[in-house]
PDB file of C-alpha atoms in Angstrom:
ATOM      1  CA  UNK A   1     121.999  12.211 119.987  1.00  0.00           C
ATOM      2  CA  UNK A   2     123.540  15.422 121.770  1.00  0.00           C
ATOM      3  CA  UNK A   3     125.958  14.846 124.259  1.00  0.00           C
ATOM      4  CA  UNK A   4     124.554  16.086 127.583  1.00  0.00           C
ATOM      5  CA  UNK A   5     127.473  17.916 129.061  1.00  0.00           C
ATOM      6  CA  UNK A   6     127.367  19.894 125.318  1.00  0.00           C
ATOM      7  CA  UNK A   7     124.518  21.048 126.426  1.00  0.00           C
ATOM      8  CA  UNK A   8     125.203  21.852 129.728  1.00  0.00           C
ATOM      9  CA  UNK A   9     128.221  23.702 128.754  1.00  0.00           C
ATOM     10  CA  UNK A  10     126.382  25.741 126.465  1.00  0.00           C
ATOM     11  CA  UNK A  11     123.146  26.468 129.146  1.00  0.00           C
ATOM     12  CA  UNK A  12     125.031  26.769 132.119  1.00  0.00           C
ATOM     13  CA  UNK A  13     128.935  26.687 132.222  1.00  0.00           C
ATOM     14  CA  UNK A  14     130.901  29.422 130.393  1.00  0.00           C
ATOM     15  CA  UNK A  15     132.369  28.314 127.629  1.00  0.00           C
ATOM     16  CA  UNK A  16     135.854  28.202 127.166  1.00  0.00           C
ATOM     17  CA  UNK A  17     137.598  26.262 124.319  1.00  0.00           C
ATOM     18  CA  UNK A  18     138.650  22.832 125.199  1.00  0.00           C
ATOM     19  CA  UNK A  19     142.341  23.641 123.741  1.00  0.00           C
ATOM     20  CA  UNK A  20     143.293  25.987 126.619  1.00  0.00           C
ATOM     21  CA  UNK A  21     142.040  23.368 129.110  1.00  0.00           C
ATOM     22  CA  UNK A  22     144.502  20.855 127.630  1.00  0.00           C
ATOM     23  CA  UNK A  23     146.723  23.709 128.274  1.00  0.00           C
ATOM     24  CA  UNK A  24     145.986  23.776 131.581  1.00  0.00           C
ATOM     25  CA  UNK A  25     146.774  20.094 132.045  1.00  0.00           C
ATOM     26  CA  UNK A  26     150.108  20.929 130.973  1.00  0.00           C
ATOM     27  CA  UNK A  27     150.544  23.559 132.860  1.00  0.00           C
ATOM     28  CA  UNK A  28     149.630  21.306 136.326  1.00  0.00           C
ATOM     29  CA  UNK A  29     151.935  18.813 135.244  1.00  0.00           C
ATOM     30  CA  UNK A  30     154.560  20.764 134.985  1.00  0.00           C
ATOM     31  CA  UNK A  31     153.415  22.647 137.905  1.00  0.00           C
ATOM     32  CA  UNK A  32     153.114  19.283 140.028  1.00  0.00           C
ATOM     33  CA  UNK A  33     157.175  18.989 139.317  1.00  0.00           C
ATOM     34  CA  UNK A  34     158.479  22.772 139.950  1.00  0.00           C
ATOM     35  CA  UNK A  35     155.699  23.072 143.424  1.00  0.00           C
ATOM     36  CA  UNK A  36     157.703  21.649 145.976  1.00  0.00           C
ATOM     37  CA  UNK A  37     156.361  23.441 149.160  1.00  0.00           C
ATOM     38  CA  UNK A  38     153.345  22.713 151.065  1.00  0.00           C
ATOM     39  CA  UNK A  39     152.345  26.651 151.124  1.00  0.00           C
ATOM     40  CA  UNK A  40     152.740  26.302 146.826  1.00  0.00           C
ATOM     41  CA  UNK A  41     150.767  23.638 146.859  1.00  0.00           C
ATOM     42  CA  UNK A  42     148.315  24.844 149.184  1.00  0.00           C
ATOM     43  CA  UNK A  43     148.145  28.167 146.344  1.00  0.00           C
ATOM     44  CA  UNK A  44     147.812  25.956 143.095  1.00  0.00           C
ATOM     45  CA  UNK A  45     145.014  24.068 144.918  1.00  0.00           C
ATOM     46  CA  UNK A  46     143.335  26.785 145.634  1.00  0.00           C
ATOM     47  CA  UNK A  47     143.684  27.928 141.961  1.00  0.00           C
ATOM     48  CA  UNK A  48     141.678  24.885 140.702  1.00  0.00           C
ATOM     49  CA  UNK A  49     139.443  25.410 142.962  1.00  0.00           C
ATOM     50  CA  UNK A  50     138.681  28.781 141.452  1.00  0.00           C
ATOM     51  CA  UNK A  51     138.673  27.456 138.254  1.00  0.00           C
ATOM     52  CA  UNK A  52     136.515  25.062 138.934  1.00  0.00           C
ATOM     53  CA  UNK A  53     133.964  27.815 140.467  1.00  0.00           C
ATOM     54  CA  UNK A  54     134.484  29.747 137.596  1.00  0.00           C
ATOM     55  CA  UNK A  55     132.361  26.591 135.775  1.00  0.00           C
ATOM     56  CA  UNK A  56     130.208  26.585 138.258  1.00  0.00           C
ATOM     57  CA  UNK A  57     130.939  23.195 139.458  1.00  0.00           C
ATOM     58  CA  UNK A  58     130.774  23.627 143.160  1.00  0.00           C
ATOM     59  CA  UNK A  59     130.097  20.300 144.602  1.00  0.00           C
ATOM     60  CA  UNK A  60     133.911  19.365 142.631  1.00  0.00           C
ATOM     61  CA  UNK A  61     135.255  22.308 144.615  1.00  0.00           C
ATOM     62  CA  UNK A  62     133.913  20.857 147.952  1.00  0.00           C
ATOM     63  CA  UNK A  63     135.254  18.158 147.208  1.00  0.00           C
ATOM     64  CA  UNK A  64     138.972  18.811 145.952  1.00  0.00           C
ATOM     65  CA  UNK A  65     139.422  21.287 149.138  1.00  0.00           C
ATOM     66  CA  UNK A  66     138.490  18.994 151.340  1.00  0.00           C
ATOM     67  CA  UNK A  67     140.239  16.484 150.326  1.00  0.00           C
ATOM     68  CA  UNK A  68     143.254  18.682 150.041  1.00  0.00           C
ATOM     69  CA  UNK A  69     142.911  20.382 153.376  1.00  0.00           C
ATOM     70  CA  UNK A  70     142.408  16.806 155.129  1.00  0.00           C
ATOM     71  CA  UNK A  71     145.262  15.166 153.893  1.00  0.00           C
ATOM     72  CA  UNK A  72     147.422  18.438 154.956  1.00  0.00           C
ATOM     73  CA  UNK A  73     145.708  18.341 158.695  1.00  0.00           C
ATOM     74  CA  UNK A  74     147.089  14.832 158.553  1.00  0.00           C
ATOM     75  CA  UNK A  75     150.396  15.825 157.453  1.00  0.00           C
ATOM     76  CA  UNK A  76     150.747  18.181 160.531  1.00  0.00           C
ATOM     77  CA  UNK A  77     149.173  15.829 162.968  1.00  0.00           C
ATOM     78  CA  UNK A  78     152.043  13.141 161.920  1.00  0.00           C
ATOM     79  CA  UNK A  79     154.536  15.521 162.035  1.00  0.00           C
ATOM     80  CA  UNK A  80     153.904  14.984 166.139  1.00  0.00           C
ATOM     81  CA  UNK A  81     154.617  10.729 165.978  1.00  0.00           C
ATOM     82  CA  UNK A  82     158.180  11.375 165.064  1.00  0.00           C
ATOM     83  CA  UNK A  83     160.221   8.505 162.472  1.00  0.00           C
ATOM     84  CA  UNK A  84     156.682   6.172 162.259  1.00  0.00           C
ATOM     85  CA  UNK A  85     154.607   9.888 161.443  1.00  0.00           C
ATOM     86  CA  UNK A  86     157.556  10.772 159.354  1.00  0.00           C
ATOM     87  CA  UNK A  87     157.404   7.032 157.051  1.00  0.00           C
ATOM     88  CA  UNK A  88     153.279   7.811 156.508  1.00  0.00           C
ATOM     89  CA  UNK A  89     153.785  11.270 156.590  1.00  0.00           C
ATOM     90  CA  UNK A  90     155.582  10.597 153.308  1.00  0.00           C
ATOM     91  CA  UNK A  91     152.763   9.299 151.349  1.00  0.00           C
ATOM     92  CA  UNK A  92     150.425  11.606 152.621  1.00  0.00           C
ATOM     93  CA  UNK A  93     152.686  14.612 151.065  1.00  0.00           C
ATOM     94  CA  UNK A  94     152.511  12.866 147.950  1.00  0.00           C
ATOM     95  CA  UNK A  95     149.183  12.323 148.044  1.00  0.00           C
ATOM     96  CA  UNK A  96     148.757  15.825 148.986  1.00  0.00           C
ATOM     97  CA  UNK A  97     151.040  17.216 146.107  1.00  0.00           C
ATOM     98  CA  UNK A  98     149.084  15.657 143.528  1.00  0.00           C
ATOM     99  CA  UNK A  99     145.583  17.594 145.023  1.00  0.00           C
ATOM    100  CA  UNK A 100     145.740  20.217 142.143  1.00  0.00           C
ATOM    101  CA  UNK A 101     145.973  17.591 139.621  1.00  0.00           C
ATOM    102  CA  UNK A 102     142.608  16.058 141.030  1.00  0.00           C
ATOM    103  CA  UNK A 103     141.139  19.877 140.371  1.00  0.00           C
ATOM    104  CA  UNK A 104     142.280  19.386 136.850  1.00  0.00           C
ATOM    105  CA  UNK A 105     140.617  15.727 136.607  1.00  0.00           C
ATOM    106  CA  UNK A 106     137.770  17.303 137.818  1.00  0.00           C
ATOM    107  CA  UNK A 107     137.879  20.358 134.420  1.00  0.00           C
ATOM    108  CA  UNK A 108     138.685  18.029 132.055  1.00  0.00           C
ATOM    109  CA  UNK A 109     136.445  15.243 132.805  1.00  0.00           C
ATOM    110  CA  UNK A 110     133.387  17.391 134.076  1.00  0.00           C
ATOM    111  CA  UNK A 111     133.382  20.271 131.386  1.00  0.00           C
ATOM    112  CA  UNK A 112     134.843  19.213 128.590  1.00  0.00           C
ATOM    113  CA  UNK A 113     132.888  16.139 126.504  1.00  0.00           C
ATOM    114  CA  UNK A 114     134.369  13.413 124.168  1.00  0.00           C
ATOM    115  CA  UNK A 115     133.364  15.191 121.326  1.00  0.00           C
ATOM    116  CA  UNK A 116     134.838  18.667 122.253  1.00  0.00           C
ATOM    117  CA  UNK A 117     137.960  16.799 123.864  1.00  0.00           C
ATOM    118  CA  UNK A 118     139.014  15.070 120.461  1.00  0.00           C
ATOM    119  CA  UNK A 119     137.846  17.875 117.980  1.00  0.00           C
ATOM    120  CA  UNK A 120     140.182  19.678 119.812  1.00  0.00           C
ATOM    121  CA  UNK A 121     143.293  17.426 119.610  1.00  0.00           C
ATOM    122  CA  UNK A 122     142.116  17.386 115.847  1.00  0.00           C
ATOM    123  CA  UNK A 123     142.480  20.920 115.874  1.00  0.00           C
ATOM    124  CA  UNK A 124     145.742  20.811 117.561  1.00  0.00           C
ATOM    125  CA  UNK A 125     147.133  18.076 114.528  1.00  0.00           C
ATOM    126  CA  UNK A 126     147.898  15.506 116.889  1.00  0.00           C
ATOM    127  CA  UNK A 127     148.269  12.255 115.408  1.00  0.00           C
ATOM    128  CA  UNK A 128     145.292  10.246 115.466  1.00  0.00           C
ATOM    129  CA  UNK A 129     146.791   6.827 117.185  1.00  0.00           C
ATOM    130  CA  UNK A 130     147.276  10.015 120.078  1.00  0.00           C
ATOM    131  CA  UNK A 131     144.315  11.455 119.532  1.00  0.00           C
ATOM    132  CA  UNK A 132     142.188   7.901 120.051  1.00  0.00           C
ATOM    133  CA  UNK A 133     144.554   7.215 123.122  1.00  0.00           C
ATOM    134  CA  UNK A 134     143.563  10.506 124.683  1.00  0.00           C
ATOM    135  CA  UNK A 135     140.170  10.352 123.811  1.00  0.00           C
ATOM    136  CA  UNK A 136     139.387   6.743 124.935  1.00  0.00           C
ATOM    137  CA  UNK A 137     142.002   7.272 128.438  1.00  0.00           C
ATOM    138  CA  UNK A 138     139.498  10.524 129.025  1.00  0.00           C
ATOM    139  CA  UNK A 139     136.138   8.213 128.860  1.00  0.00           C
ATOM    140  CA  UNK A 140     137.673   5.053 130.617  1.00  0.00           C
ATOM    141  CA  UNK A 141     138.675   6.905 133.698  1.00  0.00           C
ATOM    142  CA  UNK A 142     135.320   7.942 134.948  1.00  0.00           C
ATOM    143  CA  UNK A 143     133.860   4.651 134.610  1.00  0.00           C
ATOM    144  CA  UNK A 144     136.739   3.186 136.763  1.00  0.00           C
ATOM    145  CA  UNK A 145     135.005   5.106 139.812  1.00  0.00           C
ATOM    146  CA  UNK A 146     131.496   3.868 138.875  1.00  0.00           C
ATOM    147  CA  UNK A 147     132.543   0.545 138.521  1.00  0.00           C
ATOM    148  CA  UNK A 148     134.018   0.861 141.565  1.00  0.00           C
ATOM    149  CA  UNK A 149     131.234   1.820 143.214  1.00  0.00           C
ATOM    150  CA  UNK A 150     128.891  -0.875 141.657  1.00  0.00           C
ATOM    151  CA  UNK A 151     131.239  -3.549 142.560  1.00  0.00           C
ATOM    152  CA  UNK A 152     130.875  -1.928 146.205  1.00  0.00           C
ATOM    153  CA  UNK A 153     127.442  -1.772 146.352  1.00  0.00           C
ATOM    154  CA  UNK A 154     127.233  -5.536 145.197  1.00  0.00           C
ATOM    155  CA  UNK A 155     129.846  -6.707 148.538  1.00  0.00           C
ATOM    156  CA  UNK A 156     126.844  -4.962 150.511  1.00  0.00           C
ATOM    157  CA  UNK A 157     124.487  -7.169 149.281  1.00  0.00           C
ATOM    158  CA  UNK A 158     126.510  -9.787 150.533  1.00  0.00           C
ATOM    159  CA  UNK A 159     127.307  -8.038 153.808  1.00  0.00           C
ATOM    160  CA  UNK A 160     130.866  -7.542 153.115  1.00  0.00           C
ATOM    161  CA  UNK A 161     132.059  -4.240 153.037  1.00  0.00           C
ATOM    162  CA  UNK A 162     134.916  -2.399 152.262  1.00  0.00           C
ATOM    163  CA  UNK A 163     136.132  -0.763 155.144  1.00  0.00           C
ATOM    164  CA  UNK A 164     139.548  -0.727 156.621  1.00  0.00           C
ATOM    165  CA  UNK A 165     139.094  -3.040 159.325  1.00  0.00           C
ATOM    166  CA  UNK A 166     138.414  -5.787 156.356  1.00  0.00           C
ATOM    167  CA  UNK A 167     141.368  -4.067 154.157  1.00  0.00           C
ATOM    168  CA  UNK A 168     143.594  -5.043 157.387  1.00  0.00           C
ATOM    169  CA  UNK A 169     142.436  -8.185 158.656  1.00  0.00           C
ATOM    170  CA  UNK A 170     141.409  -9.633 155.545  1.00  0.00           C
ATOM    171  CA  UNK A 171     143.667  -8.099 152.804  1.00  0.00           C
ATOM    172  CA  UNK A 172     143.516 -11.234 150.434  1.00  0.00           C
ATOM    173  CA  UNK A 173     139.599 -11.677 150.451  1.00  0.00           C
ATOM    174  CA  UNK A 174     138.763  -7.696 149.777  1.00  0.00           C
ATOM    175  CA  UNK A 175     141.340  -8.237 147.224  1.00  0.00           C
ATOM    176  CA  UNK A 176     139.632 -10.634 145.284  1.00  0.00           C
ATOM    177  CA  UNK A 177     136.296  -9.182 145.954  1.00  0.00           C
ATOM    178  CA  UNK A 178     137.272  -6.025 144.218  1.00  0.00           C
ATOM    179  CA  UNK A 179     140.233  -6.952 141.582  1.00  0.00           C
ATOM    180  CA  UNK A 180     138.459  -9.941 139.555  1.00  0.00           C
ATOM    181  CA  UNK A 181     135.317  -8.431 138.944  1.00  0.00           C
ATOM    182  CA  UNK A 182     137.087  -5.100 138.329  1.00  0.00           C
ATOM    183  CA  UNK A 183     138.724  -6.637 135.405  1.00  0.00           C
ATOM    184  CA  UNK A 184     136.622  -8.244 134.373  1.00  0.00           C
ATOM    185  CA  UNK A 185     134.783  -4.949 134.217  1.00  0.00           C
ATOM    186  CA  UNK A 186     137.657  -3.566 132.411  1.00  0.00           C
ATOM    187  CA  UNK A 187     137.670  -5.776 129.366  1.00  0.00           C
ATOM    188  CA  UNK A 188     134.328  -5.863 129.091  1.00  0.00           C
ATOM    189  CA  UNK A 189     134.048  -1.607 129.074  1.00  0.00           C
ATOM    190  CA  UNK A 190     137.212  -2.176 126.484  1.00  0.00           C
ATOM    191  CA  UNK A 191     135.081  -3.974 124.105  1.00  0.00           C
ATOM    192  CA  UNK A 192     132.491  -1.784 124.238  1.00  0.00           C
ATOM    193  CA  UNK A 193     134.824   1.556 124.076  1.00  0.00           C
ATOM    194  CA  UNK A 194     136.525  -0.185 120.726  1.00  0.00           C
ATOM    195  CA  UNK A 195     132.642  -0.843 119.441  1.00  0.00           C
ATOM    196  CA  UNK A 196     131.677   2.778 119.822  1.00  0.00           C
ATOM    197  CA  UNK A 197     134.664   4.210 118.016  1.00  0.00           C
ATOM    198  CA  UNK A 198     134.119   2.197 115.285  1.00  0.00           C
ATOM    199  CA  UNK A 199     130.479   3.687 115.219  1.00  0.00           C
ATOM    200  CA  UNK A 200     131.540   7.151 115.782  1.00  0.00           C
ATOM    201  CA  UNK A 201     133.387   6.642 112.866  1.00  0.00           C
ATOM    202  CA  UNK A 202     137.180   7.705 114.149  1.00  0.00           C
ATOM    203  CA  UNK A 203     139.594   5.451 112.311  1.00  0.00           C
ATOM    204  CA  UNK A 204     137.954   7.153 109.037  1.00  0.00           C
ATOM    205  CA  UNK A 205     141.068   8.052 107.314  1.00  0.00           C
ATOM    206  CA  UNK A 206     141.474  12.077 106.544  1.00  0.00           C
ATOM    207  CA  UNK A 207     140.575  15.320 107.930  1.00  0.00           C
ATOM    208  CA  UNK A 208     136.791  14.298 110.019  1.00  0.00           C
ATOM    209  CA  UNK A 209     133.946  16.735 110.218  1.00  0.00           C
ATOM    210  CA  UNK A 210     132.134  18.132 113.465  1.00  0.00           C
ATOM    211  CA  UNK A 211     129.274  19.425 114.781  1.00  0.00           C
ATOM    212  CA  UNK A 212     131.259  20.968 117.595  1.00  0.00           C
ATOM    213  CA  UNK A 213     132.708  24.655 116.369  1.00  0.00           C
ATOM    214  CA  UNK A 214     135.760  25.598 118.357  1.00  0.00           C
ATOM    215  CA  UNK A 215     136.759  29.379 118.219  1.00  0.00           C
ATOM    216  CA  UNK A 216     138.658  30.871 120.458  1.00  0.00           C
ATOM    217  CA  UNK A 217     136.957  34.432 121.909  1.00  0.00           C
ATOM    218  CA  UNK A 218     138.705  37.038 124.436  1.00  0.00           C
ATOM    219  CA  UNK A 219     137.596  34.880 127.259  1.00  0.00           C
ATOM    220  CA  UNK A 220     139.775  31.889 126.078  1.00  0.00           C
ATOM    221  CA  UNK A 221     142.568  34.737 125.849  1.00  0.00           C
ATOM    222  CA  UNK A 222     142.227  35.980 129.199  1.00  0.00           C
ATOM    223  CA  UNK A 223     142.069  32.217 130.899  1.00  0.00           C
ATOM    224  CA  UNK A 224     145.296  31.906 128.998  1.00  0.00           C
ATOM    225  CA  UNK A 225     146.762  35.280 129.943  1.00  0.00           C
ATOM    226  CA  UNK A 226     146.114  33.965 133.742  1.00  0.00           C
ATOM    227  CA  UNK A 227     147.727  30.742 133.585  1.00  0.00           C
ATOM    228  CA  UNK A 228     150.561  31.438 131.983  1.00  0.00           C
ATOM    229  CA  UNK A 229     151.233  34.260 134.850  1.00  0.00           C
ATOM    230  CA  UNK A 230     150.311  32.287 137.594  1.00  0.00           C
ATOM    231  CA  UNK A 231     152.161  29.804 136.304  1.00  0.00           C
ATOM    232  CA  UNK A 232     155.010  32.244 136.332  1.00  0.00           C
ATOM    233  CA  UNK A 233     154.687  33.559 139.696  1.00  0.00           C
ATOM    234  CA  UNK A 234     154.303  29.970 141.117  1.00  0.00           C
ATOM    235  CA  UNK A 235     157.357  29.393 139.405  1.00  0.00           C
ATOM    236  CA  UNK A 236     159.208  32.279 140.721  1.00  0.00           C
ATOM    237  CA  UNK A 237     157.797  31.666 144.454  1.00  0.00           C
ATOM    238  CA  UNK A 238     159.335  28.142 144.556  1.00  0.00           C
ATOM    239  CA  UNK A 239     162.837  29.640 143.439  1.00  0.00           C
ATOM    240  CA  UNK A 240     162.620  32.226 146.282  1.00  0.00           C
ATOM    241  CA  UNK A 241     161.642  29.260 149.053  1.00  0.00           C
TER     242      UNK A 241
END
């Protein structure tokens, strides 16, 4: 069976080979070190928000820019409460410095596949006990946030919901209403991650074949061209702060 965001890459997002977007997870990492200022960070967020346009995934853009734009609002609004604004202030800036590398969750989870993710570590001759890490880390993190959502939508049934009023006055309670089913949840998806590599055949010593053809075009070249400047001028920006 075809993996559905295969197809949707090839009907509706451009394609660009999976290898460069690994390169642009390196790129925010080392990015999310060497951007110290909240202008820099403000300008890298916006650049994955253009890349994610540039795949045509605009609800994720709505979503990261928001999200980075609120949590900046409530930097400056804290900056006005003095030391207490200063102690929470502090979490929201790190919260708020790690914005861009929600924009590249968003790439490499949303337009890149399984399939496409680990023929291109293959391709990059990563070792395989890597390449199953990576490729099993890339599928188990999206079903943390449906899980989560499941186990939410079950404490509604039973009229208890997760809101912060409940988070402060009854810390203990939400805490077992949302951590032991959770991993319970986890070894359970654990099993059945371990059961599907097995199918998919990926502990099959030697070089494995692919339906997936990765090649890289001018387009690939020009995404790289980009980050690697914008990488540079970020880099250079921060120096002259």
């Amino acid at each position: 069976m075809t993996d559905p965001l295969v197809l949707s890459d090839k009907k509706m997002m451009p394609h660009i080979d999976p290898r460069i977007k690994i390169l642009n997870t390196f790129a925010q990492t080392f990015l999310l070190f060497a951007v110290k200022s909240n202008l820099g960070i403000i300008i890298n967020l916006c650049f994955m928000a253009l890349i994610l346009a540039y795949f045509r995934k605009f609800l994720y853009v709505k979503r990261l820019l928001q999200y980075g734009f609120c949590l900046f609002l409530f930097m400056v609004l804290l900056g006005f409460l003095g030391s207490i604004g200063k102690f929470f202030g502090l979490t929201a800036y790190i919260l708020f410095k790690f914005s861009p590398v929600l924009g590249n969750y968003y790439l490499m989870t949303k337009t890149v596949s399984i399939s496409q993710f680990i023929s291109a570590l293959e391709k990059m001759k990563l070792p395989k006990s890597i390449t199953i890490t990576l490729g099993v880390t890339l599928r188990f993190i999206p079903t943390i946030a449906e899980e989560i959502q499941t186990i939410k939508q079950s404490m509604k049934i039973r009229n208890v919901s997760l809101s912060i009023k409940n988070i402060l006055t009854k810390p203990i309670t939400m805490l077992e209403y949302m951590l032991v089913p959770l991993m319970m949840r986890f070894v359970k998806i654990s099993e059945e991650l371990a059961a599907s590599a097995i199918v998919r055949g990926i502990e099959k010593p030697g070089l494995r074949t692919s339906l997936i053809e990765l090649k890289m075009t001018w387009k690939d070249l020009i995404y790289l061209i980009v980050l690697v400047i914008f990488s540079g001028v970020m880099c250079f920006f921060e120096s002259q702060a």
